[in-house]
Coordinates of C-alpha atoms in Angstrom, one line a residue:
Chain A
G1 CA 104.3 103.1 121.0
E2 CA 105.0 106.5 119.4
N3 CA 105.0 109.6 121.9
V4 CA 105.1 113.2 120.4
E5 CA 105.9 116.1 122.4
Q6 CA 105.2 119.3 121.4
H7 CA 106.0 122.8 122.3
P8 CA 105.5 125.2 123.6
S9 CA 101.7 125.0 124.5
T10 CA 100.3 128.7 124.1
L11 CA 102.1 131.1 121.6
S12 CA 101.8 134.9 121.3
V13 CA 103.2 136.9 118.4
Q14 CA 102.8 140.3 116.9
E15 CA 100.9 140.0 113.5
G16 CA 103.2 140.0 110.9
D17 CA 105.8 138.4 112.9
S18 CA 106.8 134.4 112.5
A19 CA 105.8 131.4 114.5
V20 CA 107.7 128.5 115.0
I21 CA 105.8 124.9 116.5
K22 CA 108.4 122.5 117.1
C23 CA 107.5 118.6 117.9
T24 CA 110.0 115.8 118.8
Y25 CA 108.8 112.1 117.9
S26 CA 110.4 108.7 119.5
D27 CA 109.6 106.2 116.9
S28 CA 112.0 105.7 114.0
A29 CA 109.5 103.8 111.7
S30 CA 107.3 107.3 112.0
N31 CA 107.8 108.5 108.2
Y32 CA 105.1 111.1 107.8
F33 CA 104.4 114.0 109.7
P34 CA 101.0 116.3 109.2
W35 CA 100.5 119.4 110.7
Y36 CA 96.5 120.6 111.5
K37 CA 94.9 123.3 112.2
Q38 CA 91.7 123.4 114.4
E39 CA 89.3 126.5 115.2
L40 CA 87.1 126.4 117.5
G41 CA 84.2 124.4 117.0
K42 CA 85.7 122.4 113.5
G43 CA 87.5 119.7 113.1
P44 CA 91.1 119.7 112.2
Q45 CA 92.0 120.9 109.0
L46 CA 95.5 119.3 107.5
I47 CA 97.5 122.4 106.2
I48 CA 100.6 120.8 105.5
D49 CA 102.9 117.6 105.7
I50 CA 106.2 115.9 105.4
R51 CA 107.7 112.3 104.5
S52 CA 111.0 111.5 105.9
N53 CA 112.4 111.2 102.3
V54 CA 112.3 114.8 102.1
G55 CA 113.7 117.6 104.5
E56 CA 111.8 120.7 104.2
K57 CA 108.3 121.6 102.4
K58 CA 107.1 124.8 101.7
D59 CA 103.6 126.5 100.7
Q60 CA 103.3 130.1 100.6
R61 CA 104.3 131.5 104.3
I62 CA 103.9 128.2 106.0
A63 CA 106.9 125.6 105.9
V64 CA 108.0 122.0 107.7
T65 CA 110.8 120.9 108.5
L66 CA 112.1 117.6 109.5
N67 CA 115.7 116.2 111.0
K68 CA 115.0 112.6 111.1
T69 CA 118.6 112.1 113.0
A70 CA 117.2 114.1 116.1
K71 CA 113.7 112.9 115.6
H72 CA 112.2 116.3 115.1
F73 CA 110.3 118.2 113.2
S74 CA 108.8 121.8 113.1
L75 CA 106.3 124.2 111.6
H76 CA 107.1 127.6 110.6
I77 CA 104.5 130.7 110.1
T78 CA 105.9 133.6 108.9
E79 CA 103.7 137.2 108.2
T80 CA 101.7 135.9 110.5
Q81 CA 97.6 137.4 110.0
P82 CA 94.7 137.6 112.1
E83 CA 93.2 134.3 110.9
D84 CA 96.3 132.9 112.0
S85 CA 95.1 132.4 115.2
A86 CA 93.8 128.7 116.6
V87 CA 95.3 125.6 117.7
Y88 CA 97.9 123.7 115.7
F89 CA 98.6 119.7 116.2
C90 CA 101.4 118.1 115.1
A91 CA 101.1 114.2 114.0
A92 CA 103.5 111.3 113.1
S93 CA 102.2 107.9 111.4
P94 CA 104.6 105.0 110.4
Y95 CA 102.7 104.9 106.8
S96 CA 103.9 102.0 105.4
G97 CA 102.3 102.1 102.0
G98 CA 99.4 100.2 103.2
G99 CA 97.5 102.4 104.2
A100 CA 96.2 105.2 106.6
D101 CA 97.8 104.2 109.8
G102 CA 96.6 105.5 113.1
L103 CA 98.3 109.1 113.7
T104 CA 99.4 110.1 116.8
F105 CA 99.0 113.9 117.7
G106 CA 100.8 116.3 119.8
K107 CA 99.1 117.9 122.6
G108 CA 98.2 121.3 120.5
T109 CA 99.6 124.7 120.9
H110 CA 97.2 127.6 121.3
L111 CA 98.8 130.4 118.6
I112 CA 97.3 133.7 119.3
I113 CA 98.1 136.4 117.1
Q114 CA 98.3 139.9 118.7
P115 CA 97.0 142.7 116.1
Chain B
K1 CA 84.1 118.2 96.4
A2 CA 81.9 118.0 99.4
G3 CA 83.8 116.9 102.8
V4 CA 83.8 114.4 105.1
T5 CA 80.3 114.6 107.1
Q6 CA 79.4 113.9 110.7
T7 CA 75.5 113.0 112.1
P8 CA 74.6 113.7 114.7
R9 CA 76.7 117.4 115.3
Y10 CA 75.5 116.9 119.5
L11 CA 74.4 114.3 121.4
I12 CA 73.6 114.3 125.4
K13 CA 73.4 110.6 126.9
T14 CA 73.3 109.2 129.9
R15 CA 75.8 106.3 132.1
G16 CA 75.1 103.0 130.7
Q17 CA 73.8 103.6 127.6
Q18 CA 74.9 102.9 124.3
V19 CA 75.7 105.7 121.1
T20 CA 76.4 105.3 117.6
L21 CA 77.4 107.6 115.4
S22 CA 78.0 108.3 111.8
C23 CA 80.5 109.5 109.1
S24 CA 80.1 109.7 105.4
P25 CA 83.8 110.1 103.9
I26 CA 84.9 112.4 101.0
S27 CA 83.6 111.0 98.0
G28 CA 86.1 108.3 96.5
H29 CA 88.2 108.1 99.7
R30 CA 87.7 104.4 100.8
S31 CA 89.5 104.5 104.2
V32 CA 87.9 105.7 107.4
S33 CA 89.2 106.2 110.9
W34 CA 88.0 107.3 114.0
Y35 CA 89.6 109.7 116.8
Q36 CA 88.5 110.5 120.6
Q37 CA 88.9 114.2 121.2
T38 CA 89.2 115.6 125.3
P39 CA 90.8 118.4 126.9
G40 CA 92.9 115.9 129.1
Q41 CA 94.2 113.4 126.6
G42 CA 93.7 115.6 123.1
L43 CA 93.5 113.8 120.4
Q44 CA 93.6 110.0 120.2
F45 CA 93.3 107.3 117.6
L46 CA 90.5 104.5 118.1
F47 CA 90.5 102.0 114.7
E48 CA 90.7 102.5 111.0
Y49 CA 88.3 100.6 108.6
F50 CA 89.0 100.0 104.8
S51 CA 87.0 97.4 102.2
E52 CA 84.6 96.9 105.5
T53 CA 87.1 95.5 107.6
Q54 CA 89.1 96.8 110.6
R55 CA 92.8 97.3 109.5
N56 CA 93.9 98.9 112.8
K57 CA 93.2 99.8 116.4
G58 CA 93.9 102.1 118.9
N59 CA 94.4 101.4 122.6
F60 CA 90.4 102.1 123.6
P61 CA 88.6 99.3 125.6
G62 CA 86.3 96.6 123.7
R63 CA 82.8 98.8 124.5
F64 CA 84.2 101.0 121.5
S65 CA 83.5 98.8 118.2
G66 CA 82.6 100.2 114.8
R67 CA 81.9 99.5 110.9
Q68 CA 82.4 100.2 107.5
F69 CA 79.4 99.6 105.0
S70 CA 80.4 99.0 101.2
N71 CA 79.6 102.6 100.5
S72 CA 82.5 103.3 102.6
R73 CA 80.0 104.9 105.3
S74 CA 81.1 103.9 108.5
E75 CA 79.3 104.0 112.1
M76 CA 81.3 103.9 115.9
N77 CA 79.3 102.4 118.6
V78 CA 79.9 102.7 122.5
S79 CA 78.4 101.2 124.6
T80 CA 77.9 101.0 128.1
L81 CA 78.9 104.8 128.4
E82 CA 81.1 106.1 131.2
L83 CA 81.3 110.1 131.7
G84 CA 84.6 109.7 130.8
D85 CA 83.9 109.3 127.3
S86 CA 81.9 112.4 126.7
A87 CA 84.5 113.9 124.1
L88 CA 84.3 115.0 120.8
Y89 CA 84.5 112.0 117.9
L90 CA 86.2 113.0 115.1
C91 CA 85.9 110.7 111.8
A92 CA 89.1 111.7 109.3
S93 CA 88.4 109.9 105.5
S94 CA 91.7 109.6 103.0
L95 CA 92.3 107.5 99.8
G96 CA 93.2 104.5 101.5
P97 CA 95.9 102.0 100.8
G98 CA 97.5 100.4 97.6
L99 CA 97.8 103.5 96.0
A100 CA 101.8 104.6 95.1
V101 CA 100.4 108.3 95.2
Y102 CA 101.3 111.1 97.9
S103 CA 97.8 112.1 98.7
S104 CA 97.0 108.1 99.7
Y105 CA 98.5 109.5 103.0
E106 CA 96.7 112.3 103.6
Q107 CA 93.5 112.5 106.1
Y108 CA 90.7 115.0 106.1
F109 CA 88.5 115.6 109.5
G110 CA 85.0 116.0 110.0
P111 CA 83.6 118.7 112.5
G112 CA 83.1 115.9 114.9
T113 CA 80.5 115.1 117.1
R114 CA 80.3 116.2 120.6
L115 CA 79.1 113.4 122.8
T116 CA 78.4 114.5 126.6
V117 CA 77.4 112.0 128.8
T118 CA 75.1 112.8 132.2

């Protein structure tokens, strides 16, 4: 089955700086890669996603890049703000168009924004 | 549009008992997936339902089961509870298969049900 590795487990950055979280996956059949943000006491919130026919996607301060050859994808957050502090999860799925196959998640990155 | 709702939010059960958790998906979403979240194992996929049928299943024992109703609401059941079943159980809804739209990939999570087994 699919295996997703996520690094680092904890990331502390100064407010206003950029943060980068990296993930690798093992199953070449995976073609859908979402990122989730989870705040304390809440469920994961979808913040951005990318499919394997796209190399990069951007949404305001958040961007995701995908290298299908190397089987890795990354989340980039620019101009970090205190409200960006949370746990971030990457995930992968072999979505075939037949439905939402189960997501395989990384272990999460605790992002801390220092004022 | 209302998000995914899960009830109850908190549960305390005794080892050996059984429990039923409920999930109401976003209006118009026809697929419901269930995940278990623990500090040690992280987020793990349990199963997915669409049109009242289980479409996909993760690597969990048969004590974990679910079902989906005609209105897309879903329930999951855990029988013969073990201490290791203590976790946050999350439900996620999505549009479902057969739709040639990008958004059909997207899964939206509810707040979860925190189950404690003593």
